[in-house]
Short mmCIF file of C-alpha atoms and ligand atoms in Angstrom, two decimals:
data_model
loop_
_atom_site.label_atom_id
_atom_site.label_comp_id
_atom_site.label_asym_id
_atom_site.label_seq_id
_atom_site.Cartn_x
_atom_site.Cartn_y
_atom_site.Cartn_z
CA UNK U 1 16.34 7.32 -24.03
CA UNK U 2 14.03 4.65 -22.66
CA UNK U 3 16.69 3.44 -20.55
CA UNK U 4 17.68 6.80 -18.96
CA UNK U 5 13.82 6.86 -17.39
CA UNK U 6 13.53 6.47 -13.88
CA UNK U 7 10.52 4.63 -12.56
CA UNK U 8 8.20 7.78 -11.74
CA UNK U 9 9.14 9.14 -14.88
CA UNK U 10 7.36 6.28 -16.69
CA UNK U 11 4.50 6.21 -14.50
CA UNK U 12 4.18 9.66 -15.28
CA UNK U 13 4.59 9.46 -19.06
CA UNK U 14 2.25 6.24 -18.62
CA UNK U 15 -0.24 8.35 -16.98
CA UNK U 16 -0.40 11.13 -19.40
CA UNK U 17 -0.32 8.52 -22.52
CA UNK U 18 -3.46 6.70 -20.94
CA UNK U 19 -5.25 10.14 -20.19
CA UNK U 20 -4.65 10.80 -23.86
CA UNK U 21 -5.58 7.52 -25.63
CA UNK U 22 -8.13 5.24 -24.33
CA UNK U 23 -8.36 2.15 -25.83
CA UNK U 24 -10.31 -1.05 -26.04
CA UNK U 25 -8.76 -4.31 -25.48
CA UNK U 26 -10.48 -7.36 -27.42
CA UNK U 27 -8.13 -9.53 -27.07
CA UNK U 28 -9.17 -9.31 -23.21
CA UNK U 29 -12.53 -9.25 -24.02
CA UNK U 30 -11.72 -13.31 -24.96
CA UNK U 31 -9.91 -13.88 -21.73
CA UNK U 32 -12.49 -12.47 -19.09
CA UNK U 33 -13.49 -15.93 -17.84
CA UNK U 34 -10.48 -16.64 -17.57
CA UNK U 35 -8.59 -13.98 -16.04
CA UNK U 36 -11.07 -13.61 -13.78
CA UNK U 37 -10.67 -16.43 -12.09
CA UNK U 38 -7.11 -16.59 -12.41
CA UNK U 39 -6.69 -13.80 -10.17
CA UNK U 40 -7.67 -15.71 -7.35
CA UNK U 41 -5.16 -18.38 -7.82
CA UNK U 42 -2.42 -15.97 -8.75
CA UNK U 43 0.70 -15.91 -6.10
CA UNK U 44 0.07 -12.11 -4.64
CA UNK U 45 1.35 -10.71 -1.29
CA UNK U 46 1.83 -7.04 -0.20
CA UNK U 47 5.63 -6.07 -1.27
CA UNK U 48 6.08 -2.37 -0.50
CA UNK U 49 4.44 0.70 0.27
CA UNK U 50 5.79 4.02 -1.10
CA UNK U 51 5.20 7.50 1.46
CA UNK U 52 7.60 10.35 0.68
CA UNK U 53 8.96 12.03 3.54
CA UNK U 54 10.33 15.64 4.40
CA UNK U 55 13.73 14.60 5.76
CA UNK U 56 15.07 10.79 5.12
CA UNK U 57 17.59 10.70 7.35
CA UNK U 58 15.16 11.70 10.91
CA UNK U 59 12.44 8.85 9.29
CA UNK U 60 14.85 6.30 8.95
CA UNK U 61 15.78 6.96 12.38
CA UNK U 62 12.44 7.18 14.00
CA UNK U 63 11.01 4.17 11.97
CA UNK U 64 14.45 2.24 12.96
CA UNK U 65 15.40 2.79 16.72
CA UNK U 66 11.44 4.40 17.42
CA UNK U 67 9.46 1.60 15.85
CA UNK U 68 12.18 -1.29 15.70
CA UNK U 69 12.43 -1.97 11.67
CA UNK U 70 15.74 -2.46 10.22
CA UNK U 71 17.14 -0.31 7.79
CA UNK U 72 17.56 -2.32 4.17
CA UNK U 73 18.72 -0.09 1.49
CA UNK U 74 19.83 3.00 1.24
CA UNK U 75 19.83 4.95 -2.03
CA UNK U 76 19.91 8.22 -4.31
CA UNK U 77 18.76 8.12 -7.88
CA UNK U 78 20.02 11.76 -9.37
CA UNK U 79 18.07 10.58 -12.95
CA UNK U 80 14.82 9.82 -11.35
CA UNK U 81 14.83 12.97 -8.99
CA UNK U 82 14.82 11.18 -5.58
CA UNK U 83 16.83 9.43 -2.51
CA UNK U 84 15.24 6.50 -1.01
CA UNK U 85 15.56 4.13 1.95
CA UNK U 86 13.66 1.04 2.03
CA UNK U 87 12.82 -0.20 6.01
CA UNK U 88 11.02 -3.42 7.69
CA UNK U 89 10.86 -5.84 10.05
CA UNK U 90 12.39 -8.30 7.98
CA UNK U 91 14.12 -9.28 4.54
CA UNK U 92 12.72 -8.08 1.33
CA UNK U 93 11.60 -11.52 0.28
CA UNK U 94 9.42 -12.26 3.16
CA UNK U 95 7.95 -9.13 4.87
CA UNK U 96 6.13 -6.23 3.66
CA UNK U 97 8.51 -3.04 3.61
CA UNK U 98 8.40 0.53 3.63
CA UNK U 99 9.80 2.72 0.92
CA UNK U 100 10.69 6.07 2.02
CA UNK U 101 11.48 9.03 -0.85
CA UNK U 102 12.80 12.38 -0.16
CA UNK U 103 12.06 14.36 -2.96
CA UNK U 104 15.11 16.62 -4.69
CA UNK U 105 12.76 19.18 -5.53
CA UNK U 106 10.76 19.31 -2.50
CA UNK U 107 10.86 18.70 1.29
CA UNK U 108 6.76 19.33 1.41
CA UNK U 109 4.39 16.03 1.86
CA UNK U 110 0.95 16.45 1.91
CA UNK U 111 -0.91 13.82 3.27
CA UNK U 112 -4.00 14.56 2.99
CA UNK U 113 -7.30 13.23 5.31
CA UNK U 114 -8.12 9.92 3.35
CA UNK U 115 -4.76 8.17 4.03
CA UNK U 116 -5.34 6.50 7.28
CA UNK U 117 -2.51 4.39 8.96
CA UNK U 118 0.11 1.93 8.84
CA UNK U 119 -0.70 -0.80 11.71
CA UNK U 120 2.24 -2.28 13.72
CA UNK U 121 1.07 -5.59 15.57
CA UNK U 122 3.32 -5.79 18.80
CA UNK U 123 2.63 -8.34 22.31
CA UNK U 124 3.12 -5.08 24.20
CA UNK U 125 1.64 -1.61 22.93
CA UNK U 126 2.63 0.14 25.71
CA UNK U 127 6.63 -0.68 25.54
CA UNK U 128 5.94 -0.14 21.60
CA UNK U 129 5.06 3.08 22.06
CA UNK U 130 7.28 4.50 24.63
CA UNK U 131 10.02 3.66 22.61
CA UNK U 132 8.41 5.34 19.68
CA UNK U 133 7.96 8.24 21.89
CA UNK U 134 11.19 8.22 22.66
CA UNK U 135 12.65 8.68 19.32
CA UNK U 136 10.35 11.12 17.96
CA UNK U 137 6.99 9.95 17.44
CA UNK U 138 4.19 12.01 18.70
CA UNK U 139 1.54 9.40 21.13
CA UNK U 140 -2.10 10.90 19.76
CA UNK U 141 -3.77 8.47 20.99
CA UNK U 142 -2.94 6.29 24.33
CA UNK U 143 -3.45 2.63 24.38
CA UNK U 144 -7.23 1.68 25.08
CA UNK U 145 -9.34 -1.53 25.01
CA UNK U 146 -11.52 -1.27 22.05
CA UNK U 147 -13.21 -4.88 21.43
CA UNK U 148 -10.62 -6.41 23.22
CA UNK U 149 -8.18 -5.52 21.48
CA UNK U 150 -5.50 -2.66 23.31
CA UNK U 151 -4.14 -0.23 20.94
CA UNK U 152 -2.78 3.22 20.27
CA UNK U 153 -1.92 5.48 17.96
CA UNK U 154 1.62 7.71 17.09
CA UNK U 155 1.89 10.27 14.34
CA UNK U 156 5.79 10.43 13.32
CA UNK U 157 7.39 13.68 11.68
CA UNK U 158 5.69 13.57 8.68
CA UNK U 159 2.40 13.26 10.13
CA UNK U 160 2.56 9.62 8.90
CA UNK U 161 0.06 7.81 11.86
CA UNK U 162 1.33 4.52 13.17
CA UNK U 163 -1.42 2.01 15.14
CA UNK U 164 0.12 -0.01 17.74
CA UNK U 165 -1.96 -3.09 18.01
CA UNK U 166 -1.60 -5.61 20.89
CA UNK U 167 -1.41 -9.01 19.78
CA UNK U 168 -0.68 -12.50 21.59
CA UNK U 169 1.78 -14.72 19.95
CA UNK U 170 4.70 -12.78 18.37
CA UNK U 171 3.57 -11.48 14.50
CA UNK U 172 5.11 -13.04 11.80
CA UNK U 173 5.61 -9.62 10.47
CA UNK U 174 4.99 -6.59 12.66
CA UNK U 175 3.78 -4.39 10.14
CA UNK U 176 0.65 -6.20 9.22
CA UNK U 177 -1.97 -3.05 8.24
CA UNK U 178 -2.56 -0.21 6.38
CA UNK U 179 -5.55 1.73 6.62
CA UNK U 180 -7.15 3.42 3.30
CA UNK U 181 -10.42 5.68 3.28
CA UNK U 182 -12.44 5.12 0.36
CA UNK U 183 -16.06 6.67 -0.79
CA UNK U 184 -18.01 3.45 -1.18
CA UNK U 185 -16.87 0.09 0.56
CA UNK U 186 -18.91 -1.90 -1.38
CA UNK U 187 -17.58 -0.69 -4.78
CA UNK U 188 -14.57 -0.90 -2.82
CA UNK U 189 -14.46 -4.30 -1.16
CA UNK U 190 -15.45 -5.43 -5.20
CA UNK U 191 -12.53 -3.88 -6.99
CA UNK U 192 -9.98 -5.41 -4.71
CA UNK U 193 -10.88 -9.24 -4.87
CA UNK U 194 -11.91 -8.96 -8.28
CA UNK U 195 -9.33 -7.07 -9.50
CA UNK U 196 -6.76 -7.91 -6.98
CA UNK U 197 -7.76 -11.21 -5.97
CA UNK U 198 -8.14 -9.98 -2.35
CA UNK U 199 -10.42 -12.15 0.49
CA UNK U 200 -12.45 -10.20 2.56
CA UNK U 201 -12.64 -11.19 5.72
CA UNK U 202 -15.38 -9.28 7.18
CA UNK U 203 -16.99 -6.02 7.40
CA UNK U 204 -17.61 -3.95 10.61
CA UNK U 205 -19.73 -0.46 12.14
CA UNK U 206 -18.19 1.25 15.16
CA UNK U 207 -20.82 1.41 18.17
CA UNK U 208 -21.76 4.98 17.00
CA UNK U 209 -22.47 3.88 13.35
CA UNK U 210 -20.99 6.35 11.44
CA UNK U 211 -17.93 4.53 10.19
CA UNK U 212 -17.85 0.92 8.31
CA UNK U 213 -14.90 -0.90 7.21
CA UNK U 214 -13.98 -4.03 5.56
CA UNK U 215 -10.63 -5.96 6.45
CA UNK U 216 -9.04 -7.67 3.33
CA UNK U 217 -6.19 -9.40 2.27
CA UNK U 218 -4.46 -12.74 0.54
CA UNK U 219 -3.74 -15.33 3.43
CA UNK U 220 -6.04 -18.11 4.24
CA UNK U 221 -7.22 -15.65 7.40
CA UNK U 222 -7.05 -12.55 9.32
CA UNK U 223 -3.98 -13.56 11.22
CA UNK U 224 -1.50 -15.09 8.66
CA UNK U 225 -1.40 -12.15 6.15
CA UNK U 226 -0.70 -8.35 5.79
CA UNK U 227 -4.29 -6.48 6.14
CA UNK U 228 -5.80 -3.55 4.17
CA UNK U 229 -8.87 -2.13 5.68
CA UNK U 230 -10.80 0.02 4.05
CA UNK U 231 -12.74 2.17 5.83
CA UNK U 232 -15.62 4.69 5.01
CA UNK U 233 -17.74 7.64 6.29
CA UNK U 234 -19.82 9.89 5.18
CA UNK U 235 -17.19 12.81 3.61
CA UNK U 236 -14.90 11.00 1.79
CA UNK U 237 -12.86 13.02 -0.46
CA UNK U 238 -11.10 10.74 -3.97
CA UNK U 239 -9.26 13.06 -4.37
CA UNK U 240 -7.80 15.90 -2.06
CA UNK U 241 -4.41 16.41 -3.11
CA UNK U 242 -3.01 14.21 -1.36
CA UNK U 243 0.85 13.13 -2.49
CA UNK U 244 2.58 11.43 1.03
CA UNK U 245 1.53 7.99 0.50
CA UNK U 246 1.81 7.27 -3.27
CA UNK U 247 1.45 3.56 -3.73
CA UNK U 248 1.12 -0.16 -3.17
CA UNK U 249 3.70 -2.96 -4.55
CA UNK U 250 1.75 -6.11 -4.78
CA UNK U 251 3.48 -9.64 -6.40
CA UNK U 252 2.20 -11.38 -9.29
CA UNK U 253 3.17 -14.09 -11.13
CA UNK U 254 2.19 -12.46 -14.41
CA UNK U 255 1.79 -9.06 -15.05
CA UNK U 256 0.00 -9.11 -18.06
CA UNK U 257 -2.85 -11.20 -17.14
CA UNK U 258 -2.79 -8.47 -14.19
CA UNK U 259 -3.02 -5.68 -16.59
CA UNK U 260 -6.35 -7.46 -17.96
CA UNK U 261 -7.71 -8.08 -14.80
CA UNK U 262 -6.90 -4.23 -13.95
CA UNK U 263 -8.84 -3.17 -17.68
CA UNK U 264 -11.86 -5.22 -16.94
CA UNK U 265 -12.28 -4.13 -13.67
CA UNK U 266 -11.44 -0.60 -13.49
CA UNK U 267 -14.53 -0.23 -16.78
CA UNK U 268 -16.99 -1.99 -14.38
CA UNK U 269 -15.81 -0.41 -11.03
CA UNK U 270 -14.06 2.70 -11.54
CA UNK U 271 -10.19 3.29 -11.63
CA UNK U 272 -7.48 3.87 -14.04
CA UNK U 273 -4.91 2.01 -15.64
CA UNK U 274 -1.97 4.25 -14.54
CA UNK U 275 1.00 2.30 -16.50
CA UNK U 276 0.71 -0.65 -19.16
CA UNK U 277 3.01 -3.95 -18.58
CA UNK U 278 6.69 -2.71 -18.79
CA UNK U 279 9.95 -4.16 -17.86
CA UNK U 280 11.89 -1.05 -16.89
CA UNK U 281 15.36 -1.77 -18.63
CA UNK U 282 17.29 -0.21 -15.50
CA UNK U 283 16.32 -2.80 -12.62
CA UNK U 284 14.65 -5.55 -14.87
CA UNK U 285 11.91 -5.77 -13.81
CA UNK U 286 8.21 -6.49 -15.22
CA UNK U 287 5.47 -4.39 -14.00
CA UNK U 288 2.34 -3.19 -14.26
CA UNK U 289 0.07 -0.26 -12.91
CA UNK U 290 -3.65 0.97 -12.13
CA UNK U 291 -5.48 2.90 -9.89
CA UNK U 292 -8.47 2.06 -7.81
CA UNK U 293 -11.80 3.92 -7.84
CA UNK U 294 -10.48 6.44 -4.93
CA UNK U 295 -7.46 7.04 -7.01
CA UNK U 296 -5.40 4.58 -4.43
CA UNK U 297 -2.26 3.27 -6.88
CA UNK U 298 -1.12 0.01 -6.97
CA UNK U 299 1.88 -1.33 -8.88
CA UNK U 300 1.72 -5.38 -9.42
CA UNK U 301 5.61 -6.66 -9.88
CA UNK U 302 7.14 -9.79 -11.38
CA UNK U 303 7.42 -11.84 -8.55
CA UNK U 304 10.64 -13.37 -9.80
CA UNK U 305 11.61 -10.21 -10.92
CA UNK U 306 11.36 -8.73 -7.17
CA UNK U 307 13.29 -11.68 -5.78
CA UNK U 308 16.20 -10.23 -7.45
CA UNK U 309 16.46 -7.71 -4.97
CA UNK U 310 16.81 -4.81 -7.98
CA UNK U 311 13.63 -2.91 -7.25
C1 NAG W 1 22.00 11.66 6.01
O1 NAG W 1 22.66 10.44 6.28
C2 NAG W 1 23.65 10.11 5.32
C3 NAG W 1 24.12 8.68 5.58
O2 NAG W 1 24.23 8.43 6.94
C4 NAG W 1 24.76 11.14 5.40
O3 NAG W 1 25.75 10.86 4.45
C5 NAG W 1 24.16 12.51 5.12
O4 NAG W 1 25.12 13.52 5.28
C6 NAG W 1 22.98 12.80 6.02
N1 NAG W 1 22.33 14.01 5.57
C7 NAG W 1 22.02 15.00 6.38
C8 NAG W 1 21.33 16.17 5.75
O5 NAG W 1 22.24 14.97 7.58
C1 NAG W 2 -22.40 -3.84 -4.34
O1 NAG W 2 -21.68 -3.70 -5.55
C2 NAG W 2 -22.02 -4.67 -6.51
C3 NAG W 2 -21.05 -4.52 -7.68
O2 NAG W 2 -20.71 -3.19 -7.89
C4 NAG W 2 -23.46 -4.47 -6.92
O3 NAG W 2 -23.82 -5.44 -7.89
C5 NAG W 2 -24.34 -4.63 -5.69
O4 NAG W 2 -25.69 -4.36 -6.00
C6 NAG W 2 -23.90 -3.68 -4.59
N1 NAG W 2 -24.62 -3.98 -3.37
C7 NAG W 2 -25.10 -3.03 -2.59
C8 NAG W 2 -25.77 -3.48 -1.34
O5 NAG W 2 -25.00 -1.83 -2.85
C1 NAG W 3 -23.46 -0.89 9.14
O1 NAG W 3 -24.49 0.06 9.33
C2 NAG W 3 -25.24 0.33 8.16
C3 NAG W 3 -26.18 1.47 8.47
O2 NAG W 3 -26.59 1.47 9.78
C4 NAG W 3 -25.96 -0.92 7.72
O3 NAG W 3 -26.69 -0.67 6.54
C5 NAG W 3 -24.94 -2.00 7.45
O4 NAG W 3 -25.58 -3.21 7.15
C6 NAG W 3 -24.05 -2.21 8.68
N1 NAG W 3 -22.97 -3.11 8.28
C7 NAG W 3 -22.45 -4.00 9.11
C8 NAG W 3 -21.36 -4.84 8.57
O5 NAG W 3 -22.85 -4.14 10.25
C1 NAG W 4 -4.84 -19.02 10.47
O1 NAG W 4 -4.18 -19.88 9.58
C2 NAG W 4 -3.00 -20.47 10.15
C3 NAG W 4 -2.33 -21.26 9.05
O2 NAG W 4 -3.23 -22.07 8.38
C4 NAG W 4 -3.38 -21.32 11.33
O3 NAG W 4 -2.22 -21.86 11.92
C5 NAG W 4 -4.10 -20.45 12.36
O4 NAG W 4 -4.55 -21.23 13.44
C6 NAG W 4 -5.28 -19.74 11.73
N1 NAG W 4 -5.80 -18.78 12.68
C7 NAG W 4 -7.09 -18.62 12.89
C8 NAG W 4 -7.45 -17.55 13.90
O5 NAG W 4 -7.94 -19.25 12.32
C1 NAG W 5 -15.02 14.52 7.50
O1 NAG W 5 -15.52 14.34 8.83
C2 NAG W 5 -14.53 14.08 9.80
C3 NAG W 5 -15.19 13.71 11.08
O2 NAG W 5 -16.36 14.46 11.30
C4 NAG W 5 -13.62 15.30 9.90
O3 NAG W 5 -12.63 15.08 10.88
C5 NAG W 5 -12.96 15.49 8.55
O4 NAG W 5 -12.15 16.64 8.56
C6 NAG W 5 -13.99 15.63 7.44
N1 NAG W 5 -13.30 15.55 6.16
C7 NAG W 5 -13.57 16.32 5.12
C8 NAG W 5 -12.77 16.06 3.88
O5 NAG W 5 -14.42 17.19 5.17
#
């Protein structure tokens, strides 16, 4: 049977075994030291994203010809209950990609108000965003200066929001943000470099005060790596529903060692452990899952694994 279960089918099962029996680890209990600082050396980068969408074939084409990614797979899974299409700006083994599902059952996405945004770094916003106009993006937001920095904002079909952001030399890859809310940015800003082995690069307040963020990621700074800002106010919601954006591939060189991280962390900060280390027979590939205290799911892959080009 094992082999006949798709991919959300064992995060589900995963989810509803873990609900059901919690467990203590002491062989992890051993490895803390250790683990803990491993995560900082460990080889990560941002792999994939996961949003479901309402109608796959008008998001491939307004995230292809209205935002310029390429189109690089193409599937339909009739086991796991789904048709994908997986879209960048570049090749799955060096840029961070989008994976689209259209649901069999469904054609509703709820995205809730705590996803925020993908960012799309571009030397001209304006261009960007007439062309994303053009193919079916809706502009709310026109390009502005903010901090010297132009950029604007489009909202596609789903009511996915895109920001455009202006930037000098030409991006190594485009789509370098993503934008989560979360209820406490300091609980936040914790989890993710101790349990992800994230940097953070700073935190900001807009000129009114009321929001604060904190801009993380893996490269050495803010302008060689994939972002994730995390940004707070004051009505933050963990969890409101929400099932457009579902989760966050992230590499590893050992998912295991991940899964400990994920078990030490998650007790101290808050999260879940969504799906113990598996190699899902189908694709092989190793992988392992947990959530973060806003209920934000990330998946850590075999980085080998992934270079296959299975997942
Ligand atoms: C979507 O696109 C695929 C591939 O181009 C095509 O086979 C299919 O008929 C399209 N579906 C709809 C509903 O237009
Ligand atoms: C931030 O979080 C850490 C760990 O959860 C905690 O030790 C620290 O006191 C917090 N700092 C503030 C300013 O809340
Ligand atoms: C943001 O504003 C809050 C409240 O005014 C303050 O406590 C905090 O230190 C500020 N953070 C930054 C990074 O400026
Ligand atoms: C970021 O790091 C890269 C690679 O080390 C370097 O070329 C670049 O100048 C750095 N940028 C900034 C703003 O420090
Ligand atoms: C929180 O406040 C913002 C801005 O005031 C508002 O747009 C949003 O709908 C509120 N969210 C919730 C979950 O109440």
């Amino acid at each position: 049977m094992a082999n006949k279960m798709g991919l959300s089918s064992i995060i589900l099962c995963s989810l509803l075994i873990f609900s059901l029996i919690i467990k203590t680890s002491f062989a992890a209990r051993n490895l803390n030291e250790n683990v803990l600082e491993w995560v900082k050396k460990d080889h990560r980068r941002f792999l994939r994203a996961v949003i479901h969408v309402s109608d796959l074939n008008n998001s491939i084409k307004t995230y292809t010809q209205g935002f310029g990614m390429k189109l690089l797979k193409r599937r339909k899974f009739t086991d796991r209950g789904y048709e994908d299409a997986i879209v960048g700006f570049g090749p799955q083994n060096t840029h961070f990609l989008l994976e689209m599902r259209q649901r069999d059952e469904s054609n509703n996405v709820f995205i809730g108000t705590e996803f925020g945004y993908f960012g799309i770094s571009t030397q001209d916003v304006y261009k960007s965003m007439e062309q994303a106009r053009r193919n079916g993006a809706v502009v709310i937001q026109e390009p502005e200066k903010v901090d010297q920095t132009i950029s604007g904002m489009v909202k596609d079909e789903n009511g996915y929001q895109f920001k455009f952001i202006q930037c000098i030399s030409a991006p190594i890859d485009p789509l370098s943000q993503i934008m989560l809310r979360v209820q406490d940015l300091n609980i936040s800003t914790n989890f993710y470099s101790k349990a992800l082995g994230m940097k953070l690069f700073k935190t900001q307040n807009n000129s009114q005060g009321q929001l604060t963020w904190g801009i993380m990621g893996y490269g050495r700074n803010e302008s060689e790596t994939t972002l994730l800002k995390l940004e707070t106010r004051n009505n933050i919601s963990r969890n409101d529903g929400r099932d457009g954006y579902s989760m966050l591939y992230i590499s590893t060189e050992d998912v295991k060692k991940s899964n400990e991280v994920a078990k030490l962390v998650t007790k101290e900060l808050g999260g879940n452990i969504i799906m113990e280390p598996v190699l899902v027979p189908t694709i092989n590939v190793k992988m392992t899952g947990f959530s973060d205290p806003d209920a934000w799911r990330m998946i850590m892959v075999d980085n080998k694994d992934y270079q296959r080009g299975t997942l």
